[in-house]
Short mmCIF file of C-alpha atoms in Angstrom, two decimals:
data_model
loop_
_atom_site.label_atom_id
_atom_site.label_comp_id
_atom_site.label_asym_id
_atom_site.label_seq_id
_atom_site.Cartn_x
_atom_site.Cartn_y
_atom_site.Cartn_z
CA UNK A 1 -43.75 139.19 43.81
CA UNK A 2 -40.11 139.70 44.32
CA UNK A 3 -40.65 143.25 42.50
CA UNK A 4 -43.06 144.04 45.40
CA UNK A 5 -41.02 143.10 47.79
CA UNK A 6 -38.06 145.59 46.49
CA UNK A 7 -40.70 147.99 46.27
CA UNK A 8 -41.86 147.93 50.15
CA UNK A 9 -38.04 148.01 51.15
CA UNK A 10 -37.22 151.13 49.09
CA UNK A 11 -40.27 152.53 50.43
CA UNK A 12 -39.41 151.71 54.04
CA UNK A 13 -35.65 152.82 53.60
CA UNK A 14 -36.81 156.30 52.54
CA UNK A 15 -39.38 156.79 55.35
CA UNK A 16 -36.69 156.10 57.35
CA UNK A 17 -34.12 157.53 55.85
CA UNK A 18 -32.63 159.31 59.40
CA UNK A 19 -32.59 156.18 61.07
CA UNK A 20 -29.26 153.90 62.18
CA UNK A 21 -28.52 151.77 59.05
CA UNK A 22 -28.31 148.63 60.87
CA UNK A 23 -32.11 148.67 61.37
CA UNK A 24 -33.03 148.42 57.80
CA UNK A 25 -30.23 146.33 56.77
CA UNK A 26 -31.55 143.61 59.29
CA UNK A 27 -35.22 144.34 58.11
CA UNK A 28 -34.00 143.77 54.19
CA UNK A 29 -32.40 140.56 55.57
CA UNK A 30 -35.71 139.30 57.78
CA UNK A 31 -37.69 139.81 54.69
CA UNK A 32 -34.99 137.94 52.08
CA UNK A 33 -34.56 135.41 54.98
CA UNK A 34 -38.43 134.70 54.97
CA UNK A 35 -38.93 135.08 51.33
CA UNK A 36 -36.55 132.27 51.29
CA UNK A 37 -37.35 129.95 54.05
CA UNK A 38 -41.37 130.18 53.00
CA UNK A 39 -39.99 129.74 49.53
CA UNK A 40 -38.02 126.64 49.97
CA UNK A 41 -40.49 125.28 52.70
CA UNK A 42 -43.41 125.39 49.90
CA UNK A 43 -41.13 123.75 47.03
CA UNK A 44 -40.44 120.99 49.49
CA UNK A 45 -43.99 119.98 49.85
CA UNK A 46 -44.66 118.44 46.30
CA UNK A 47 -48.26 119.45 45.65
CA UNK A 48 -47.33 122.95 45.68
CA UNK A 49 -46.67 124.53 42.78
CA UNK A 50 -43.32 127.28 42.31
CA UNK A 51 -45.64 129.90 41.64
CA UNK A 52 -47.75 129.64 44.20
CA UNK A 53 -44.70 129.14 46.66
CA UNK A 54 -42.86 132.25 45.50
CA UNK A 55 -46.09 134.49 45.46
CA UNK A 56 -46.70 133.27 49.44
CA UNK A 57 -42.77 133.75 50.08
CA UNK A 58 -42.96 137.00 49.05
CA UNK A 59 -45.87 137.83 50.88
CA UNK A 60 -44.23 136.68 53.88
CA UNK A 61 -41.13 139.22 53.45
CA UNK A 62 -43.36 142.31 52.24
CA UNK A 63 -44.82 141.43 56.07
CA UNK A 64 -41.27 141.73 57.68
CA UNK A 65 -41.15 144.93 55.64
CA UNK A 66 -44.46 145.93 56.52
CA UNK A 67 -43.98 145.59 60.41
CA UNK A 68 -40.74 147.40 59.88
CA UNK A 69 -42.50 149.83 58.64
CA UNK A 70 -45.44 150.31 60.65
CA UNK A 71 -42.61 150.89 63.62
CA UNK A 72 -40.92 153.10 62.63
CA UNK A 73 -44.03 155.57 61.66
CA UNK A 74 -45.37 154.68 65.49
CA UNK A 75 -41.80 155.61 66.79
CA UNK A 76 -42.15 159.10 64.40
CA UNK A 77 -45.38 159.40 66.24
CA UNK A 78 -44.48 159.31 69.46
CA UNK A 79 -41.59 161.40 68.86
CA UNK A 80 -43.96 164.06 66.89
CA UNK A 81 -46.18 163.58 69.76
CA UNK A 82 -43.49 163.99 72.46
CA UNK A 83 -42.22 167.21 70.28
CA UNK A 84 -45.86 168.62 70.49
CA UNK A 85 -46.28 168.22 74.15
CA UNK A 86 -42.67 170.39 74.89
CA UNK A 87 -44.15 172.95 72.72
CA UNK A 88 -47.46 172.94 74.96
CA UNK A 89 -45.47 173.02 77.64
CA UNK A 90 -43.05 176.00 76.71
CA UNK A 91 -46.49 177.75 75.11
CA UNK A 92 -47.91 177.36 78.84
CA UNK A 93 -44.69 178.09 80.84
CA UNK A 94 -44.79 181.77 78.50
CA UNK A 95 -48.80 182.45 79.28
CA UNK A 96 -47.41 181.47 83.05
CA UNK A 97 -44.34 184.38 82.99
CA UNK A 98 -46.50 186.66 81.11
CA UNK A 99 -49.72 186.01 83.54
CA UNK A 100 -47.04 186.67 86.57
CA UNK A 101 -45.81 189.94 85.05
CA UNK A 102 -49.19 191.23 84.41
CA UNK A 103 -49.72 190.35 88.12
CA UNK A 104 -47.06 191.55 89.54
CA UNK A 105 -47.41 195.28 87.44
CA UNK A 106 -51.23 195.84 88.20
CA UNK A 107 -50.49 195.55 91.81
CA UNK A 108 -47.98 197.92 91.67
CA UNK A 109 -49.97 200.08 89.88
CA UNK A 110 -52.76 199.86 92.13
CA UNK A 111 -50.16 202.40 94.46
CA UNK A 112 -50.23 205.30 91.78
CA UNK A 113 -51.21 208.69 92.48
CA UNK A 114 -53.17 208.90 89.45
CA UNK A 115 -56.55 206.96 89.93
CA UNK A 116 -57.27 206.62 86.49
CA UNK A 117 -53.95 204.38 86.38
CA UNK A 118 -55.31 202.86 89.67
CA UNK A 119 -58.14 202.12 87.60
CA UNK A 120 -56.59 200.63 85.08
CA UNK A 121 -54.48 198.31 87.40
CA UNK A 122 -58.00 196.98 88.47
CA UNK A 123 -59.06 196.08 85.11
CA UNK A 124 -55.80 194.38 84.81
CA UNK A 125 -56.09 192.29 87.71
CA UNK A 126 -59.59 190.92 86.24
CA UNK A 127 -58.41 190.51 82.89
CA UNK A 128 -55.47 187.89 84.58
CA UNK A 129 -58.35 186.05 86.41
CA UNK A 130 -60.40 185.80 83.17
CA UNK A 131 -57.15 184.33 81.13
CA UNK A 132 -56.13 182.44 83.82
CA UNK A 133 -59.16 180.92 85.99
CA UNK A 134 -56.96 179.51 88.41
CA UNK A 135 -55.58 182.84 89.46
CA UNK A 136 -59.27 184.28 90.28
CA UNK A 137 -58.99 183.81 94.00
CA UNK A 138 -55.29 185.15 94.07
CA UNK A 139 -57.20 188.31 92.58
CA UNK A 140 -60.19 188.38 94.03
CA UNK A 141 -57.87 188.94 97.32
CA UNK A 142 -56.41 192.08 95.91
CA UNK A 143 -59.68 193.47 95.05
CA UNK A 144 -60.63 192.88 98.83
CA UNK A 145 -57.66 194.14 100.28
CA UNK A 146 -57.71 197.64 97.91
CA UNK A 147 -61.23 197.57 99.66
CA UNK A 148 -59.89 197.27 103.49
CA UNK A 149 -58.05 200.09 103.07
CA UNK A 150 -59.12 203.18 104.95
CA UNK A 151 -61.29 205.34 103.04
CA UNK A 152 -64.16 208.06 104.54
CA UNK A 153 -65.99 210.70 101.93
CA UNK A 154 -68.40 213.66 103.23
CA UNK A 155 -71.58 211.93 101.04
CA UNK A 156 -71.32 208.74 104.40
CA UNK A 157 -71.13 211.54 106.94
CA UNK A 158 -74.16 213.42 105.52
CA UNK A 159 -76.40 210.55 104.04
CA UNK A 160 -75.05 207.14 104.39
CA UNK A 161 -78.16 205.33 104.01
CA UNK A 162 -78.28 206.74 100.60
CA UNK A 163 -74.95 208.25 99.59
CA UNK A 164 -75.31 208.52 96.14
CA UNK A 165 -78.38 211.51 97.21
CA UNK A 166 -76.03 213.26 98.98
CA UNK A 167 -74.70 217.27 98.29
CA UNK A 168 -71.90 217.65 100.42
CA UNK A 169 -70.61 220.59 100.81
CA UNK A 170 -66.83 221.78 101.42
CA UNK A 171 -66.31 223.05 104.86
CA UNK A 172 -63.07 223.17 107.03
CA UNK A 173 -63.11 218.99 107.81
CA UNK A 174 -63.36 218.20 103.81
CA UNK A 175 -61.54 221.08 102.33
CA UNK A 176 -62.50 221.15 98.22
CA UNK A 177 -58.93 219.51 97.09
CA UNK A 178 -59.66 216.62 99.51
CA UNK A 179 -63.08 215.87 98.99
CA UNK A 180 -61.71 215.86 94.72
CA UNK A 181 -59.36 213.63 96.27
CA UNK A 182 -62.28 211.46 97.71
CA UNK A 183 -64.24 211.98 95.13
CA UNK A 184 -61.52 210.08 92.82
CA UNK A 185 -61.16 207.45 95.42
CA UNK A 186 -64.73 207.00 95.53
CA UNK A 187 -64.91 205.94 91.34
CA UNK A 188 -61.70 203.41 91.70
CA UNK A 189 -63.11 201.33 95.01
CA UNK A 190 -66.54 201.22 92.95
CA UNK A 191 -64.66 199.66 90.20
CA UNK A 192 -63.32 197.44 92.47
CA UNK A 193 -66.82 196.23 93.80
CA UNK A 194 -68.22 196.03 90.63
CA UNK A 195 -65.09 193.78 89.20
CA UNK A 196 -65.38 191.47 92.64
CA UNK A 197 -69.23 190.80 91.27
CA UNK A 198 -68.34 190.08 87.46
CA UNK A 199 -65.66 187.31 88.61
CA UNK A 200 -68.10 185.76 90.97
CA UNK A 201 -70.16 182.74 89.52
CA UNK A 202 -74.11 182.59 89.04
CA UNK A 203 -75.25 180.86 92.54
CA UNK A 204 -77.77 179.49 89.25
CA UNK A 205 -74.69 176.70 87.70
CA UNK A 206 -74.58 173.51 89.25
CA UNK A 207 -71.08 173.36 90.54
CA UNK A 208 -69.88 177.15 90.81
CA UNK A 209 -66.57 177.35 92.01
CA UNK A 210 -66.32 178.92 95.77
CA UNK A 211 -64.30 181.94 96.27
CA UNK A 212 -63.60 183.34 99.69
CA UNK A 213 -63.98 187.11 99.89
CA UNK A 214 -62.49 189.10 103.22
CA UNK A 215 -63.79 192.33 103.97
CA UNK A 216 -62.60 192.73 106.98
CA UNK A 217 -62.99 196.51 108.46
CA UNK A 218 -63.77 197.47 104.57
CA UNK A 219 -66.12 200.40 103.89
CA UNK A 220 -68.32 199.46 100.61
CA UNK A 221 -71.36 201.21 99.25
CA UNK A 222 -74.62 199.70 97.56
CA UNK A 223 -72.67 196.00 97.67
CA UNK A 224 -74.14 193.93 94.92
CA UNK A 225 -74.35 190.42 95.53
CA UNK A 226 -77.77 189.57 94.08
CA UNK A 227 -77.75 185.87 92.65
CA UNK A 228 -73.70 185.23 93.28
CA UNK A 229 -72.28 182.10 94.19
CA UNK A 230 -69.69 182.41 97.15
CA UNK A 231 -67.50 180.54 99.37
CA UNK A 232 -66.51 182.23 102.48
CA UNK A 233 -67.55 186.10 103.46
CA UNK A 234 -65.15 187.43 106.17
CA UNK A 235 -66.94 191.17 107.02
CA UNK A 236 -65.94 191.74 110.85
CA UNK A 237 -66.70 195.77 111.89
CA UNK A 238 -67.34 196.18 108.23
CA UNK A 239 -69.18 199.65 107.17
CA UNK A 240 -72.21 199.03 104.61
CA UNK A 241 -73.24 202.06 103.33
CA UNK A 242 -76.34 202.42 101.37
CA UNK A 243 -78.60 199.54 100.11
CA UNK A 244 -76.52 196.17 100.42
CA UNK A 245 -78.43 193.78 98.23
CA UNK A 246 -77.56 190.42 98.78
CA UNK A 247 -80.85 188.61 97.55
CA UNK A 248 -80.65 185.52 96.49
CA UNK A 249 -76.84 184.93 97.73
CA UNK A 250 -75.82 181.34 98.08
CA UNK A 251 -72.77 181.28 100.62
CA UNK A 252 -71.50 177.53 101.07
CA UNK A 253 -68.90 178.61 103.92
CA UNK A 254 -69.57 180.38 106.91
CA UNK A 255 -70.50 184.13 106.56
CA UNK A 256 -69.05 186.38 109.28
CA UNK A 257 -70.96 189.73 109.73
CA UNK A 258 -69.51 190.09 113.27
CA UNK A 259 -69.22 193.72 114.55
CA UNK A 260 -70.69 195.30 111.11
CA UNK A 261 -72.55 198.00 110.92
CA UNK A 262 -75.19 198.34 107.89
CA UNK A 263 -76.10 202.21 107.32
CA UNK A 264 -78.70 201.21 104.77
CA UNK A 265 -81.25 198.56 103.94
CA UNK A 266 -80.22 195.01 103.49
CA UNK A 267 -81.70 192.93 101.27
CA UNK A 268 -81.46 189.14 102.20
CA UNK A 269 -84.40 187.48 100.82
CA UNK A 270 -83.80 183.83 99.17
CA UNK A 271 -80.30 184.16 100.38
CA UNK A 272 -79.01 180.55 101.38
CA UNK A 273 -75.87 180.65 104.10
CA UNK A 274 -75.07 176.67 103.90
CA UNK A 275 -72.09 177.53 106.48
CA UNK A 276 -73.66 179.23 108.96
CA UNK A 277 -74.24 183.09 109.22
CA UNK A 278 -73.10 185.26 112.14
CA UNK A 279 -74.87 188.43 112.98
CA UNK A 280 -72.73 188.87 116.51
CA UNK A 281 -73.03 192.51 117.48
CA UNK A 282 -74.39 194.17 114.00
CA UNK A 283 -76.05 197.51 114.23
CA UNK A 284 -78.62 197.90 111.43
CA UNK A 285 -79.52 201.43 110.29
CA UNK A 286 -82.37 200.55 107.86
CA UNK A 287 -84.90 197.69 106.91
CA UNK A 288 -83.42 194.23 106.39
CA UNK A 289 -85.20 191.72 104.22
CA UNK A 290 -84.93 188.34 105.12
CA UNK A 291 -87.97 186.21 103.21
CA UNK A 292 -87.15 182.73 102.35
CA UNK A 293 -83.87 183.12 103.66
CA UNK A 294 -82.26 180.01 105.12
CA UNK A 295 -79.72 179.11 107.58
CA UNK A 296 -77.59 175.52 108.55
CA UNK A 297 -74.82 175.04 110.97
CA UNK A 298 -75.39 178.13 113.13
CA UNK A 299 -77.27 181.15 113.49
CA UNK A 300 -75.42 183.73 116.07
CA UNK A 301 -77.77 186.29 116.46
CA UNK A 302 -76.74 188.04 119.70
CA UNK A 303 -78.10 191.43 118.30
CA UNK A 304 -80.37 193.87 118.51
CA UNK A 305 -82.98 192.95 116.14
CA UNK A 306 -83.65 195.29 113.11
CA UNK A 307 -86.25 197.59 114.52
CA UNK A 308 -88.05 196.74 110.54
CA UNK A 309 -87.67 193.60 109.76
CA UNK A 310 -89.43 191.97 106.81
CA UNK A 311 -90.22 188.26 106.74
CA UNK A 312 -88.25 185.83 108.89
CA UNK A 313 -84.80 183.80 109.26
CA UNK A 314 -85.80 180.19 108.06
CA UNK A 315 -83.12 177.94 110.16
CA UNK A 316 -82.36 174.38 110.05
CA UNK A 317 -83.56 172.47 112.97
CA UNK A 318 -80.04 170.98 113.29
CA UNK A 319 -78.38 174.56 113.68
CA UNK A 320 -77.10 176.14 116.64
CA UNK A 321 -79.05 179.15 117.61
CA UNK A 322 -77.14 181.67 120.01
CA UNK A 323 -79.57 184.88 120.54
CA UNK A 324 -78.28 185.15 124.30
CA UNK A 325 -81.85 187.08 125.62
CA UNK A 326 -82.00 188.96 122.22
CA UNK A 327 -85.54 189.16 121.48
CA UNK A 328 -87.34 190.73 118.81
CA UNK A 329 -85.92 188.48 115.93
CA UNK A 330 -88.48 186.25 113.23
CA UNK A 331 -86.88 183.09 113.35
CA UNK A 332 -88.72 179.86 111.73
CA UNK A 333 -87.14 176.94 112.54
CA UNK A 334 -87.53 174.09 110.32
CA UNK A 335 -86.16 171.02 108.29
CA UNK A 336 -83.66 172.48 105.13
CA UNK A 337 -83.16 170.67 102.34
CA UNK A 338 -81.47 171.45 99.35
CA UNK A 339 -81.50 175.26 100.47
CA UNK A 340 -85.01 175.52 100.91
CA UNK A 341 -87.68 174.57 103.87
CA UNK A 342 -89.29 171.21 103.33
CA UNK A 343 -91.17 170.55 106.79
CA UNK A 344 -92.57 173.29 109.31
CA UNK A 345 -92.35 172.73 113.40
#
């Protein structure tokens, strides 16, 4: 027993061979101390024999040793643990600095003469939100903003409820080298509708995170929304050029239309606007859908009505209506729940 003893302080002195020598030498003396005192506190008792007594002794000071050890290997946890956790952190403090610079060089990029580098900053831009999800918002208000910048090309002027059908031709307002110019333009801000859709989330998951988008005085063509989940849409005097499909949109802000004018047909049908939807001085150019469509909070509607207008606005009895002598406009008002009406009035 006293062999085992020696044997559980050697192997505690080498497992802790880098700590202060003080703590083993008053572990080694705990254990002799209790090997001892259990020893001699056995032999006293006289129907116990010295076997027995030096067999429990020992046992009691390979326990001092044991505890001893079972310390130190939690404190070389913790420390291994602690070591870990600065590595984490310096790991995420690098994808941090490197995220920033990646930021911070697409959008100077996006200035570049050369739209293929413009391009490329775009791509950029999305790949930081898909590395770093917390940064999608921060990017999804570049993509906007490259959007609100002033832009015009000949194929609006001569067939902007259809651009894409368009054959303009170069005359002394779009001289050739400018509509190649626009032309260019034209591919990069596609690019940058089309990257605004693949960071949105499905309105399908069950808790889709809410991004804001601001479109404020933007020109876009064919926007594709179809099935996306948003937070708030800012489009105030907006320009929609060719089909603007927004079917099955589920908007959980409110959704600001104000001013816009829609050059092609709108597709609205099974969109839900949870935060209200204002259609305050829109002109519409084409046929707007709006089947199963539902509105809570308000419904400003002081319009013109679409001259073809295809099903009607489902709004919550609860909502503010303002049509201020607007007529012309479907409107079913009834009970919404859960996006959808539950009870006709």
């Amino acid at each position: 027993m006293v062999v085992a003893v020696a044997a559980l302080g050697v192997a505690a002195s080498v497992a802790v061979a880098a700590r202060p020598q003080w703590l083993l030498i008053a572990s080694l003396l705990g254990s002799v101390g209790a090997l001892l005192l259990v020893t001699g506190w056995l032999l006293a008792d006289p129907g116990s024999s010295r076997v027995e007594a030096l067999k429990t002794g020992g046992l009691a000071g390979g326990a001092v040793l044991a505890l001893y050890a079972l310390w130190i290997n939690d404190r070389r946890r913790r420390t291994e643990e602690a070591r870990q956790q600065v590595e984490r952190d310096r790991v995420e403090q690098d994808r941090e600095r490197t995220a920033n610079e990646r930021f911070a060089k697409a959008v100077e990029l996006l200035g570049h003469d050369a739209d293929q580098v413009r391009v490329g900053a775009l791509h950029a831009l999305a790949g930081v939100a898909r590395d770093r999800p917390d940064r999608t918002q921060t990017v999804l208000d570049v993509l906007c903003s490259y959007l609100r910048r002033p832009f015009n090309h000949p194929n609006y002027m001569a067939m902007p409820r259809d651009p894409d059908l368009a054959e303009a031709t170069s005359d002394g307002s779009w001289p050739v080298e400018q509509m190649a110019d626009a032309d260019r333009e034209r591919v990069v801000r596609l690019t940058a509708q089309d990257l605004i859709i693949e960071l949105l989330p499905s309105a399908s998951a069950s808790e889709p995170n809410r991004y804001d988008l601001d479109l404020t005085e933007a020109s876009v063509e064919y926007l594709d929304l179809r099935g996306r989940a948003i937070g708030r849409l800012t489009a105030r005097r907006a320009r929609f050029f060719g089909t603007s499909r927004l079917r099955g949109v589920h908007a959980y802000k409110r959704v600001l239309f104000s001013g816009a004018t829609f050059l092609g047909r709108v597709e609205l049908d099974s969109a839900r606007f949870d935060g209200g939807l204002s259609l305050l001085r829109v002109r519409f150019g084409g046929q707007v859908q709006v089947s199963d469509t539902t509105v809570r909070i308000f419904a400003n509607l002081r319009t013109k009505a679409p001259v073809d207008q295809v099903g009607s606005l489902t709004i919550d009895t609860d909502a503010e209506v303002k049509t201020d002598g607007f007529d012309g406009w479907a409107i079913r008002v009834d009970t919404v729940s859960g996006g959808g009406p539950v009870a006709s009035r």
